[in-house]
PDB file of C-alpha atoms in Angstrom:
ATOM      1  CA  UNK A   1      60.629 242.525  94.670  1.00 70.00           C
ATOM      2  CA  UNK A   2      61.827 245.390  92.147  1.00 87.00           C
ATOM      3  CA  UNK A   3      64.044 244.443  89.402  1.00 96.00           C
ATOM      4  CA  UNK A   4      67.468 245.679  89.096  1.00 97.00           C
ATOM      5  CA  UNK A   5      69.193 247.883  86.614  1.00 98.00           C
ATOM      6  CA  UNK A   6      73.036 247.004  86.942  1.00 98.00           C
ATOM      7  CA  UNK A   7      74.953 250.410  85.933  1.00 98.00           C
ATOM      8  CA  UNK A   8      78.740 250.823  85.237  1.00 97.00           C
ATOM      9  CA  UNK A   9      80.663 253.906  85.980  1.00 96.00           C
ATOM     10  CA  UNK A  10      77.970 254.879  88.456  1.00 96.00           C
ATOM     11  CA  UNK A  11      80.550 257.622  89.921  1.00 93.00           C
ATOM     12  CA  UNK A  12      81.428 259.388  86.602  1.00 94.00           C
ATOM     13  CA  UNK A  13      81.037 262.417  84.013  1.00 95.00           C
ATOM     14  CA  UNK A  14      77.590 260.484  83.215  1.00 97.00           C
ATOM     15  CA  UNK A  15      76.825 258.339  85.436  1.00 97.00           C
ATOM     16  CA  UNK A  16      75.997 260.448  88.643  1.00 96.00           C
ATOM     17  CA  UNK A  17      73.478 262.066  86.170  1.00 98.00           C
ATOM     18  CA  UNK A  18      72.499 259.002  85.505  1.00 98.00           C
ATOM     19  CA  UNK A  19      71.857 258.316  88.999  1.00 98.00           C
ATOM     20  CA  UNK A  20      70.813 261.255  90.102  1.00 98.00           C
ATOM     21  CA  UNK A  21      67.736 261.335  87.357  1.00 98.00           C
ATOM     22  CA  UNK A  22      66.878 257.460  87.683  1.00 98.00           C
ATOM     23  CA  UNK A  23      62.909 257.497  88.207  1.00 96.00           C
ATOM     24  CA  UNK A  24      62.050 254.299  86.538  1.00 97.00           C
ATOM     25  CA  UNK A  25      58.972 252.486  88.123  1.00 96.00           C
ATOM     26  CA  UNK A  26      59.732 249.520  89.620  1.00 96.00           C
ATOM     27  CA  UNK A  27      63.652 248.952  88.898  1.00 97.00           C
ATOM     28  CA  UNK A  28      66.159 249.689  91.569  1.00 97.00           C
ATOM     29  CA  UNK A  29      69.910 251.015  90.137  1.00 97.00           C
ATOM     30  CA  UNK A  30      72.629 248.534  91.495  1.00 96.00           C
ATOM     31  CA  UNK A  31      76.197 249.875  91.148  1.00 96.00           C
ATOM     32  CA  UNK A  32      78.818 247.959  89.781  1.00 95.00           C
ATOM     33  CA  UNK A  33      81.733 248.998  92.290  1.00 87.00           C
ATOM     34  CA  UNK A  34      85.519 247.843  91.876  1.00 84.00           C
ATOM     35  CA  UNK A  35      85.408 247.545  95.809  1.00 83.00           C
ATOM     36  CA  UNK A  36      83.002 244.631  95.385  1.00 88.00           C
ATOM     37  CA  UNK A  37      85.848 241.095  95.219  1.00 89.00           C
ATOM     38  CA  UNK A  38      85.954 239.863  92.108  1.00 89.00           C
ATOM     39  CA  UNK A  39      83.556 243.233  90.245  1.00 93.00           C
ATOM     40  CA  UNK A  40      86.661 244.255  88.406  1.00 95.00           C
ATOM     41  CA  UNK A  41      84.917 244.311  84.955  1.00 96.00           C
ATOM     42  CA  UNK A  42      88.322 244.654  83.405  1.00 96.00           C
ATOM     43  CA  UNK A  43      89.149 240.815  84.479  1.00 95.00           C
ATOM     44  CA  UNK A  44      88.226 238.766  81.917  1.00 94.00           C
ATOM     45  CA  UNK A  45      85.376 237.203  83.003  1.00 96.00           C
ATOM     46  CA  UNK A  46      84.731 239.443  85.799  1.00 97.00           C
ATOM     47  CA  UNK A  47      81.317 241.055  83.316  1.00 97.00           C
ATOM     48  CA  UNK A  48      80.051 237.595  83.006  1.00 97.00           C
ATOM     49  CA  UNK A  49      80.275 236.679  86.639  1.00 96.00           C
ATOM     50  CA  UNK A  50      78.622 239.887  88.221  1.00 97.00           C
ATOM     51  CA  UNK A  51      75.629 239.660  85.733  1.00 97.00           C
ATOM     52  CA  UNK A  52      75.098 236.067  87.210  1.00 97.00           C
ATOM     53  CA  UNK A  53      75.654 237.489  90.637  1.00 96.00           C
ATOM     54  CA  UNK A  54      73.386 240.671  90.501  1.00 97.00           C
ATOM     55  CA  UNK A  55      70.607 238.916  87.637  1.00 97.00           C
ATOM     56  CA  UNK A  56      69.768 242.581  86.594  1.00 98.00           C
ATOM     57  CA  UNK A  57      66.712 243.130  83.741  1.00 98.00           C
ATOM     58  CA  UNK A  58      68.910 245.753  82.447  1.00 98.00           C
ATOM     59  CA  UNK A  59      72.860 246.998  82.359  1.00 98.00           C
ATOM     60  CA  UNK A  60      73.482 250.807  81.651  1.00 98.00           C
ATOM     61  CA  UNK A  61      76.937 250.577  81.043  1.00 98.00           C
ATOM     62  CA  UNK A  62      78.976 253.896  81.091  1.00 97.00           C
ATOM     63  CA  UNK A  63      82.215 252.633  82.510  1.00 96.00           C
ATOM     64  CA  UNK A  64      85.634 253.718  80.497  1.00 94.00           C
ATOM     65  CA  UNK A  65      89.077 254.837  80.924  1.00 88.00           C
ATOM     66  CA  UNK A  66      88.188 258.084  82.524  1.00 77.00           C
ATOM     67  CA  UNK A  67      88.081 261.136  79.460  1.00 74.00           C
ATOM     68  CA  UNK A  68      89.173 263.496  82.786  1.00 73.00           C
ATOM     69  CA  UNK A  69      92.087 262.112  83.610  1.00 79.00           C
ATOM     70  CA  UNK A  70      95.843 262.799  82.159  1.00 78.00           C
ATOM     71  CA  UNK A  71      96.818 260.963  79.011  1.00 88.00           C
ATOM     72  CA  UNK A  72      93.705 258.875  79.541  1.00 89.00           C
ATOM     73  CA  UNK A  73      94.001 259.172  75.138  1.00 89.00           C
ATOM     74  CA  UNK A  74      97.230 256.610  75.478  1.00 91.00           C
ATOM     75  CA  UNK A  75      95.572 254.515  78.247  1.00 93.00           C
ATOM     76  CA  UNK A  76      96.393 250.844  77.930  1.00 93.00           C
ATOM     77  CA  UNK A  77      93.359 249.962  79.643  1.00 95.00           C
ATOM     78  CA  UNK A  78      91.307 251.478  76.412  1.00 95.00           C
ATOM     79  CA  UNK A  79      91.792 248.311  74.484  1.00 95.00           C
ATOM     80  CA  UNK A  80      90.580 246.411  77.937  1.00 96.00           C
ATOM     81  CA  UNK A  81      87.519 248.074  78.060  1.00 97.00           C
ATOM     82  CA  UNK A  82      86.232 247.029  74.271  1.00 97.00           C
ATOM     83  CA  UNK A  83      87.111 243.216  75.517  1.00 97.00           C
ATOM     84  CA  UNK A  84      85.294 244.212  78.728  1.00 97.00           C
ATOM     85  CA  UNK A  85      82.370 245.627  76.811  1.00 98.00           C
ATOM     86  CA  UNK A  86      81.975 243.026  74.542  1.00 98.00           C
ATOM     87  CA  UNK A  87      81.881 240.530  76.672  1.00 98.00           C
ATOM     88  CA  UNK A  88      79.108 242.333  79.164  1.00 98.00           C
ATOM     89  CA  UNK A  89      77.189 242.930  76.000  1.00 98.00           C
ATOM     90  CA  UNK A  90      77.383 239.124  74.723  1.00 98.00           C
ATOM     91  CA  UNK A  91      76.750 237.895  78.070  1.00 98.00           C
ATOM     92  CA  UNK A  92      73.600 239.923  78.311  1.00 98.00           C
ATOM     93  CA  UNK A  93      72.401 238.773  75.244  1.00 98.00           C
ATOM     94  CA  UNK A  94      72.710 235.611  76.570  1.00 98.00           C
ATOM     95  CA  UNK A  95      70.834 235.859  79.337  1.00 98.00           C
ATOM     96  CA  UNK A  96      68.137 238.146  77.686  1.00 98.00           C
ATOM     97  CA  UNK A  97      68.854 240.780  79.551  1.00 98.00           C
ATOM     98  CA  UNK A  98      68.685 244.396  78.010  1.00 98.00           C
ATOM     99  CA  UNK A  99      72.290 246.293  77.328  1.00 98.00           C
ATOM    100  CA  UNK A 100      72.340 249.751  77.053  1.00 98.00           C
ATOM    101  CA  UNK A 101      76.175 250.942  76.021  1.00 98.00           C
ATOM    102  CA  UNK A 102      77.908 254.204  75.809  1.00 95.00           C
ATOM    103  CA  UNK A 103      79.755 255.355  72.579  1.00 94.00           C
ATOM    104  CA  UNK A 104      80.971 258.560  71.308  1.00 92.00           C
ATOM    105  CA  UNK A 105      81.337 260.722  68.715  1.00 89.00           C
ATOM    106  CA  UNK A 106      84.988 259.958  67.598  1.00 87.00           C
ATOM    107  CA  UNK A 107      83.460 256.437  67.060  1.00 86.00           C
ATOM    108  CA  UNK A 108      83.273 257.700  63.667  1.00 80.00           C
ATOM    109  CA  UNK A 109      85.550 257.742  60.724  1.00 77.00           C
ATOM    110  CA  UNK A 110      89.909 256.660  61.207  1.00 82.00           C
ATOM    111  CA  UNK A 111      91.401 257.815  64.358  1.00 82.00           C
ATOM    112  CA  UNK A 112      95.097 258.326  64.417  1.00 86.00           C
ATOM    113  CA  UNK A 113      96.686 254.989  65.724  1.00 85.00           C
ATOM    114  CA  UNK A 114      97.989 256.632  68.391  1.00 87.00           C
ATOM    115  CA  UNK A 115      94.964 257.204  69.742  1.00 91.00           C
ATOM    116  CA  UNK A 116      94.273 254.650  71.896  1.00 93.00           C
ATOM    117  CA  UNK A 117      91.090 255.969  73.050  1.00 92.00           C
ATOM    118  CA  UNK A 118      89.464 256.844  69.989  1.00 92.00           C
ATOM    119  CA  UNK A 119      90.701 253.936  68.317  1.00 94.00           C
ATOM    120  CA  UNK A 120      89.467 251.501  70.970  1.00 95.00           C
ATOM    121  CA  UNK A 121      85.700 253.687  70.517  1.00 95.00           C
ATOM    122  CA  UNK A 122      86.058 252.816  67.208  1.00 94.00           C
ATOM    123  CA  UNK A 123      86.917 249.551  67.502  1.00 96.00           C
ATOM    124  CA  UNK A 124      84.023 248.639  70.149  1.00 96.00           C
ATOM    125  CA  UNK A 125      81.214 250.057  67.520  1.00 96.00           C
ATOM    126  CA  UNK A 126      82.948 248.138  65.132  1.00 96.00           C
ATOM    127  CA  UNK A 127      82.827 244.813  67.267  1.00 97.00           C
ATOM    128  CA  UNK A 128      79.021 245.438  68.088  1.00 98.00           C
ATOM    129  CA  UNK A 129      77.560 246.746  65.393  1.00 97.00           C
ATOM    130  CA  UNK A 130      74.915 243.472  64.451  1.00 98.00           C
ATOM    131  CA  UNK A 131      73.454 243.741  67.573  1.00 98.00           C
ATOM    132  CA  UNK A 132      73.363 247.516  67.327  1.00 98.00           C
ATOM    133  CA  UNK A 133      71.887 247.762  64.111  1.00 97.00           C
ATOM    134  CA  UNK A 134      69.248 245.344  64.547  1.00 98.00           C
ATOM    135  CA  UNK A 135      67.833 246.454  67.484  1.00 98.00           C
ATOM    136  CA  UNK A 136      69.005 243.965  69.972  1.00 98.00           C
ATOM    137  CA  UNK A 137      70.945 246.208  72.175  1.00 98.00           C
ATOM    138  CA  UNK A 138      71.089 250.179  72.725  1.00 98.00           C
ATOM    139  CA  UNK A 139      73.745 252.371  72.094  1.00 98.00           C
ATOM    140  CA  UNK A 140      73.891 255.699  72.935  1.00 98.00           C
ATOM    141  CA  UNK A 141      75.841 257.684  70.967  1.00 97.00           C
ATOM    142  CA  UNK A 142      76.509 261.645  73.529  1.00 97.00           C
ATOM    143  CA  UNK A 143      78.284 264.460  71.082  1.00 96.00           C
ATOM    144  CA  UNK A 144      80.627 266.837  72.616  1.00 96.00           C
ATOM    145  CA  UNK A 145      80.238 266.162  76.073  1.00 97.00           C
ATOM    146  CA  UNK A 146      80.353 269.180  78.602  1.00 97.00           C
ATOM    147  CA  UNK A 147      79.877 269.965  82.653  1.00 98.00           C
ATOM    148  CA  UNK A 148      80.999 273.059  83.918  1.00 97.00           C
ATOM    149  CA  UNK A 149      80.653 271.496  87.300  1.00 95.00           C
ATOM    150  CA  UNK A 150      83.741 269.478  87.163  1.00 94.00           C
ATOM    151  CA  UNK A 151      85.313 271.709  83.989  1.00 95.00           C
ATOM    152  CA  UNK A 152      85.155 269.233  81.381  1.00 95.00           C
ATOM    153  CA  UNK A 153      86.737 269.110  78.889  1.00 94.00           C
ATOM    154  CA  UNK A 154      89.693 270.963  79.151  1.00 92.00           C
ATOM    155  CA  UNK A 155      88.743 274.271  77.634  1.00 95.00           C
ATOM    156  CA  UNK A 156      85.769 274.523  80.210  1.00 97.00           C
ATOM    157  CA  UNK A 157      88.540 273.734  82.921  1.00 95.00           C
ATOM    158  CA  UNK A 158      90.930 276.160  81.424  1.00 96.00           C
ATOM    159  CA  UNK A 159      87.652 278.957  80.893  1.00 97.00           C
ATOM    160  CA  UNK A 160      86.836 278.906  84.512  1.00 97.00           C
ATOM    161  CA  UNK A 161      90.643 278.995  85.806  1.00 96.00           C
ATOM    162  CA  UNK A 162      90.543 281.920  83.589  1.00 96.00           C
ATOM    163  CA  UNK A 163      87.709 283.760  85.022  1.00 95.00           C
ATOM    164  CA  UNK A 164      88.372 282.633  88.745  1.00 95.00           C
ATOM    165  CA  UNK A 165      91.983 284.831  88.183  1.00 95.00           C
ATOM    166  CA  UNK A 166      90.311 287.461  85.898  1.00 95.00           C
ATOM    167  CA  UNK A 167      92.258 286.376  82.997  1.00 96.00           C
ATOM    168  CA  UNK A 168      91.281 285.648  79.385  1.00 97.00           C
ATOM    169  CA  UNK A 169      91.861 282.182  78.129  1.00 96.00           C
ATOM    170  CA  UNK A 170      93.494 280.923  75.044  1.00 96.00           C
ATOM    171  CA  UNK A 171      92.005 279.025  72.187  1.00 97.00           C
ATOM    172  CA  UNK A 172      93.834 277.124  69.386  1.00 93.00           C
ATOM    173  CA  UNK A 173      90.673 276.486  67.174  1.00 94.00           C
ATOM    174  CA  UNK A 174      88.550 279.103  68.323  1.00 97.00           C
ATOM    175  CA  UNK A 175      85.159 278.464  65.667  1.00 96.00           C
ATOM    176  CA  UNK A 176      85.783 274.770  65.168  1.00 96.00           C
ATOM    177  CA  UNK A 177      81.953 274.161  65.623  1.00 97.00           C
ATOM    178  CA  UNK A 178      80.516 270.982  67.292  1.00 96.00           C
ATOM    179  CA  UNK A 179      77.169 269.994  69.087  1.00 97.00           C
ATOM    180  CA  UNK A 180      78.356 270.436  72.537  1.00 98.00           C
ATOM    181  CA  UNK A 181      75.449 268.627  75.127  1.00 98.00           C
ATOM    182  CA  UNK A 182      75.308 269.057  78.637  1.00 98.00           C
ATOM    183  CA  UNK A 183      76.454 265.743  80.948  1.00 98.00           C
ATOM    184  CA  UNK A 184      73.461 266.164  82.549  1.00 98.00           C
ATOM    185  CA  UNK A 185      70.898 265.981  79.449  1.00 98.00           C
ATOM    186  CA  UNK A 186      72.549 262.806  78.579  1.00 98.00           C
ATOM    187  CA  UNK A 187      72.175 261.113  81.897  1.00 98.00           C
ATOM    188  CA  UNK A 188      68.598 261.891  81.124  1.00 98.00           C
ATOM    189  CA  UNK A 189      68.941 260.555  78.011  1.00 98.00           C
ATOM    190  CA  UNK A 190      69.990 257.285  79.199  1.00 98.00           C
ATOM    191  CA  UNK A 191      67.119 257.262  81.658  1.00 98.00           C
ATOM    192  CA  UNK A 192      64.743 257.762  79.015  1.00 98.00           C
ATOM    193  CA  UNK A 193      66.464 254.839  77.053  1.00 98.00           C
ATOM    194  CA  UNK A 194      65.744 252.293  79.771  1.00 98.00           C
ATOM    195  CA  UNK A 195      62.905 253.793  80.705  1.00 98.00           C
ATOM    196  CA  UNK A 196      60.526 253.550  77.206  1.00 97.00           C
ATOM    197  CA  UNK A 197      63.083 250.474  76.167  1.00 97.00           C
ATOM    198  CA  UNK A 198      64.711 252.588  73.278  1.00 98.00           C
ATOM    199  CA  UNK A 199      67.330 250.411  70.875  1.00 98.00           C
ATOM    200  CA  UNK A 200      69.438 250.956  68.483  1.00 98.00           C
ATOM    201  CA  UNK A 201      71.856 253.477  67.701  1.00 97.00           C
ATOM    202  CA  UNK A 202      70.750 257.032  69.654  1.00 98.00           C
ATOM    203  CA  UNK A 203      72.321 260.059  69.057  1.00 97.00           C
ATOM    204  CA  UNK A 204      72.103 262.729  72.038  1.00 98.00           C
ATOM    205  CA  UNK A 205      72.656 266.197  71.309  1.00 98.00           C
ATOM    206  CA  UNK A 206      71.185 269.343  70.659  1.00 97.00           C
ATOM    207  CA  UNK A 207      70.994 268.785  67.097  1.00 97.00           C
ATOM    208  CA  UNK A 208      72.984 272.602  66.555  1.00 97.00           C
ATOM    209  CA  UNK A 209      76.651 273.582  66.118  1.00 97.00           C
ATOM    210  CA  UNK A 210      77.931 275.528  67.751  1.00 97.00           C
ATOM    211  CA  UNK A 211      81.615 277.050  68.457  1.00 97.00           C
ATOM    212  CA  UNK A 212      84.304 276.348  71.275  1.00 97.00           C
ATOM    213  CA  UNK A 213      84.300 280.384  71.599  1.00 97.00           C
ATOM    214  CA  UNK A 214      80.735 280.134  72.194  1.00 98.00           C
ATOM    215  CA  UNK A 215      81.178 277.980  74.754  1.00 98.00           C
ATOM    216  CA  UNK A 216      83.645 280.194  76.638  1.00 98.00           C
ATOM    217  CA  UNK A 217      81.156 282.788  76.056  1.00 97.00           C
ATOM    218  CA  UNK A 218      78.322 281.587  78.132  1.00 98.00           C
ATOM    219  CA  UNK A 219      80.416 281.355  80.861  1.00 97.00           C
ATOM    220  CA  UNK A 220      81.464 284.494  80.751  1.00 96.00           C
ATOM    221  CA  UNK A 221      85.009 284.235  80.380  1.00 97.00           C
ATOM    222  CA  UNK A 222      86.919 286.663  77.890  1.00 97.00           C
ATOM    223  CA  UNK A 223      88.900 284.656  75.005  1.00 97.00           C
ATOM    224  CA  UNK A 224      91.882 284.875  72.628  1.00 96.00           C
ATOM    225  CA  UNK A 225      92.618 282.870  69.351  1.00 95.00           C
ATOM    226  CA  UNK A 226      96.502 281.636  68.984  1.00 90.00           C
ATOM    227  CA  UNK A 227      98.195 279.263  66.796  1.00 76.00           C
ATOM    228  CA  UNK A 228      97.165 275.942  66.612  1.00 61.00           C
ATOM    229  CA  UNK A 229     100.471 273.844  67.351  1.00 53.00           C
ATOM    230  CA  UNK A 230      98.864 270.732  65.934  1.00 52.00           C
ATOM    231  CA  UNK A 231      97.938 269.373  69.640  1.00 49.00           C
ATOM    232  CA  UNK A 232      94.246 269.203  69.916  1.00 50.00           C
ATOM    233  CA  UNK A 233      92.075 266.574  67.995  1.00 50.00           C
ATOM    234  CA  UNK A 234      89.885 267.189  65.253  1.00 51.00           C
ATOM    235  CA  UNK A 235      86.137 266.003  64.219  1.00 55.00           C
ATOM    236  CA  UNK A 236      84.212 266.254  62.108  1.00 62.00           C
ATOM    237  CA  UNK A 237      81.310 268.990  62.438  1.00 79.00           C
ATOM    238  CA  UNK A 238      78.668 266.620  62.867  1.00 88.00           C
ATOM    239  CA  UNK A 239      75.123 267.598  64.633  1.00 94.00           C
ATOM    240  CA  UNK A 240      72.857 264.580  66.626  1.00 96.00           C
ATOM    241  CA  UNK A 241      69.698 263.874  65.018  1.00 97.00           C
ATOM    242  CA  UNK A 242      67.885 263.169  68.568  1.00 97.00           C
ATOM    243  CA  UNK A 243      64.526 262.660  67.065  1.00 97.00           C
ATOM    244  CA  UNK A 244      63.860 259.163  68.818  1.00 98.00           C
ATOM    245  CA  UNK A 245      64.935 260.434  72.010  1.00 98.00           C
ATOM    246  CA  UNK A 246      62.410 263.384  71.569  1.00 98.00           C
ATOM    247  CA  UNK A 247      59.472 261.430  70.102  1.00 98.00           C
ATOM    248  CA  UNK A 248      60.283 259.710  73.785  1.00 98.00           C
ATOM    249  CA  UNK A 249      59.947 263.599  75.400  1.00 98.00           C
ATOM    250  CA  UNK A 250      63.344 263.754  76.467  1.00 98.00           C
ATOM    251  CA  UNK A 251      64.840 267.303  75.610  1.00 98.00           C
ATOM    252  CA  UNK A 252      68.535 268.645  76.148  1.00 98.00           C
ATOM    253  CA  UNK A 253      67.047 271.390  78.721  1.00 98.00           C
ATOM    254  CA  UNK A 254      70.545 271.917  80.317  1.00 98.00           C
ATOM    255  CA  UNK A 255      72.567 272.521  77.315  1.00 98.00           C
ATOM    256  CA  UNK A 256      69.682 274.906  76.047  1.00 97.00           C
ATOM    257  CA  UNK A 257      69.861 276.751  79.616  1.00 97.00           C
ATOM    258  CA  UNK A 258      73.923 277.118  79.618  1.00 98.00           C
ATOM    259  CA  UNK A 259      73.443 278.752  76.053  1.00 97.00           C
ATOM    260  CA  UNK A 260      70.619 280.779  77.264  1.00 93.00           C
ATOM    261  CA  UNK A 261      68.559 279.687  74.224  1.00 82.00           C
ATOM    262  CA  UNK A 262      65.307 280.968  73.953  1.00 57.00           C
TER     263      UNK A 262
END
């Protein structure tokens, strides 16, 4: 009988990558679906009781208050998921089974209070950080997060409205540079992760900034800078040093295509 990899968020940004690049030998992917009685992870104790019920080897857990949705920033189920999370991760621990969880980068530095979701990313790396840092759980760590297939995030969306009507789209912060990474490269990234057991904290990225006008570039679109009204949040330029990921011969192919680098 194979063993079972229980993944969260199946359906989303990362996890149908996730799905649709699962080749590990031996493991069969097991959905956690809300349509399952008592699977609503955001329950407390609902994580607990579907490890017992499914007795996966492994959880890939991606599940979050959707980044695509409106006002998903001011979310009250943000702070639900870190309870959620932690208590999937502790109950895996456990149990012995492997956890491989999902953070960002605005995990890093003070978000603005109002921010529920960055503060509850924050607060979730915070809450976990033993187990991250000594090697006892994974934690992959995606940069700027984009997927022209489902125009995300917004200034993809607002690119490809813009070309589909022949128009030229608007930027605020036209050169703020980032290291953008195709949804797809890390859904592979996760894959590798489970698939070569890699713990820890692990960055996924291309490892190069680049800017939000070069991103409306590649896809063609024509673009205009305007004044920033204050409404879009900031980062810190910050690249992902994907070595361990590498050494493990994953590579961000996808991002590298969309960029047409050589």
């Amino acid at each position: 009988m194979a063993a079972r990899a229980l993944i969260t968020g199946a359906t989303g940004l990362l996890g149908h990558y996730v799905v649709a690049a699962w080749d590990v030998p031996g493991m069969d992917l097991v959905p956690a679906s809300i349509d399952v009685p008592g699977w609503n992870l955001l329950e407390p104790g609902a994580p607990t009781r579907v490890l017992d019920e499914v007795r996966p080897e492994v959880v890939v857990h991606l599940a979050w208050a959707a980044s695509g949705t409106p006002a998903y920033r001011t979310s009250p189920d943000n702070p639900r998921w870190v309870d959620a999370t932690v208590e999937l991760a502790a109950a895996c621990l456990d149990r012995g089974i492997r956890f491989v969880g999902t953070g960002t980068v605005v995990e890093t530095g003070t978000p603005d209070p109002a921010d529920l979701y960055a503060t509850a990313k924050h607060e979730i790396r915070q809450r976990l950080a033993d187990p991250i840092e000594d090697g006892r759980i994974a934690w992959i760590q995606p940069f700027y997060v984009f997927d022209p297939e489902v125009g995300r995030p917004a200034v993809v969306s607002d690119a490809l409205r813009a070309r589909d009507t022949g128009g030229t789209v608007s930027l605020r912060s036209p050169h703020a540079a980032h290291d953008f990474v195709h949804a797809a490269d890390v859904g592979r990234a996760v894959v590798t992760c489970v698939r070569v057991d890699l713990r820890g904290q692990l960055p996924v990225g291309s490892g190069r900034l680049r800017q939000v006008c070069d991103v409306v570039a590649a896809l063609d679109v024509p673009w205009k800078s305007v004044a920033d009204t204050g409404t879009t949040v900031s980062h810190a330029e910050l690249s992902a040093d994907s070595g361990r990921l590498r050494s493990a011969g994953w590579r961000p192919t996808s991002t590298e295509e969309f960029f047409g680098d050589g």
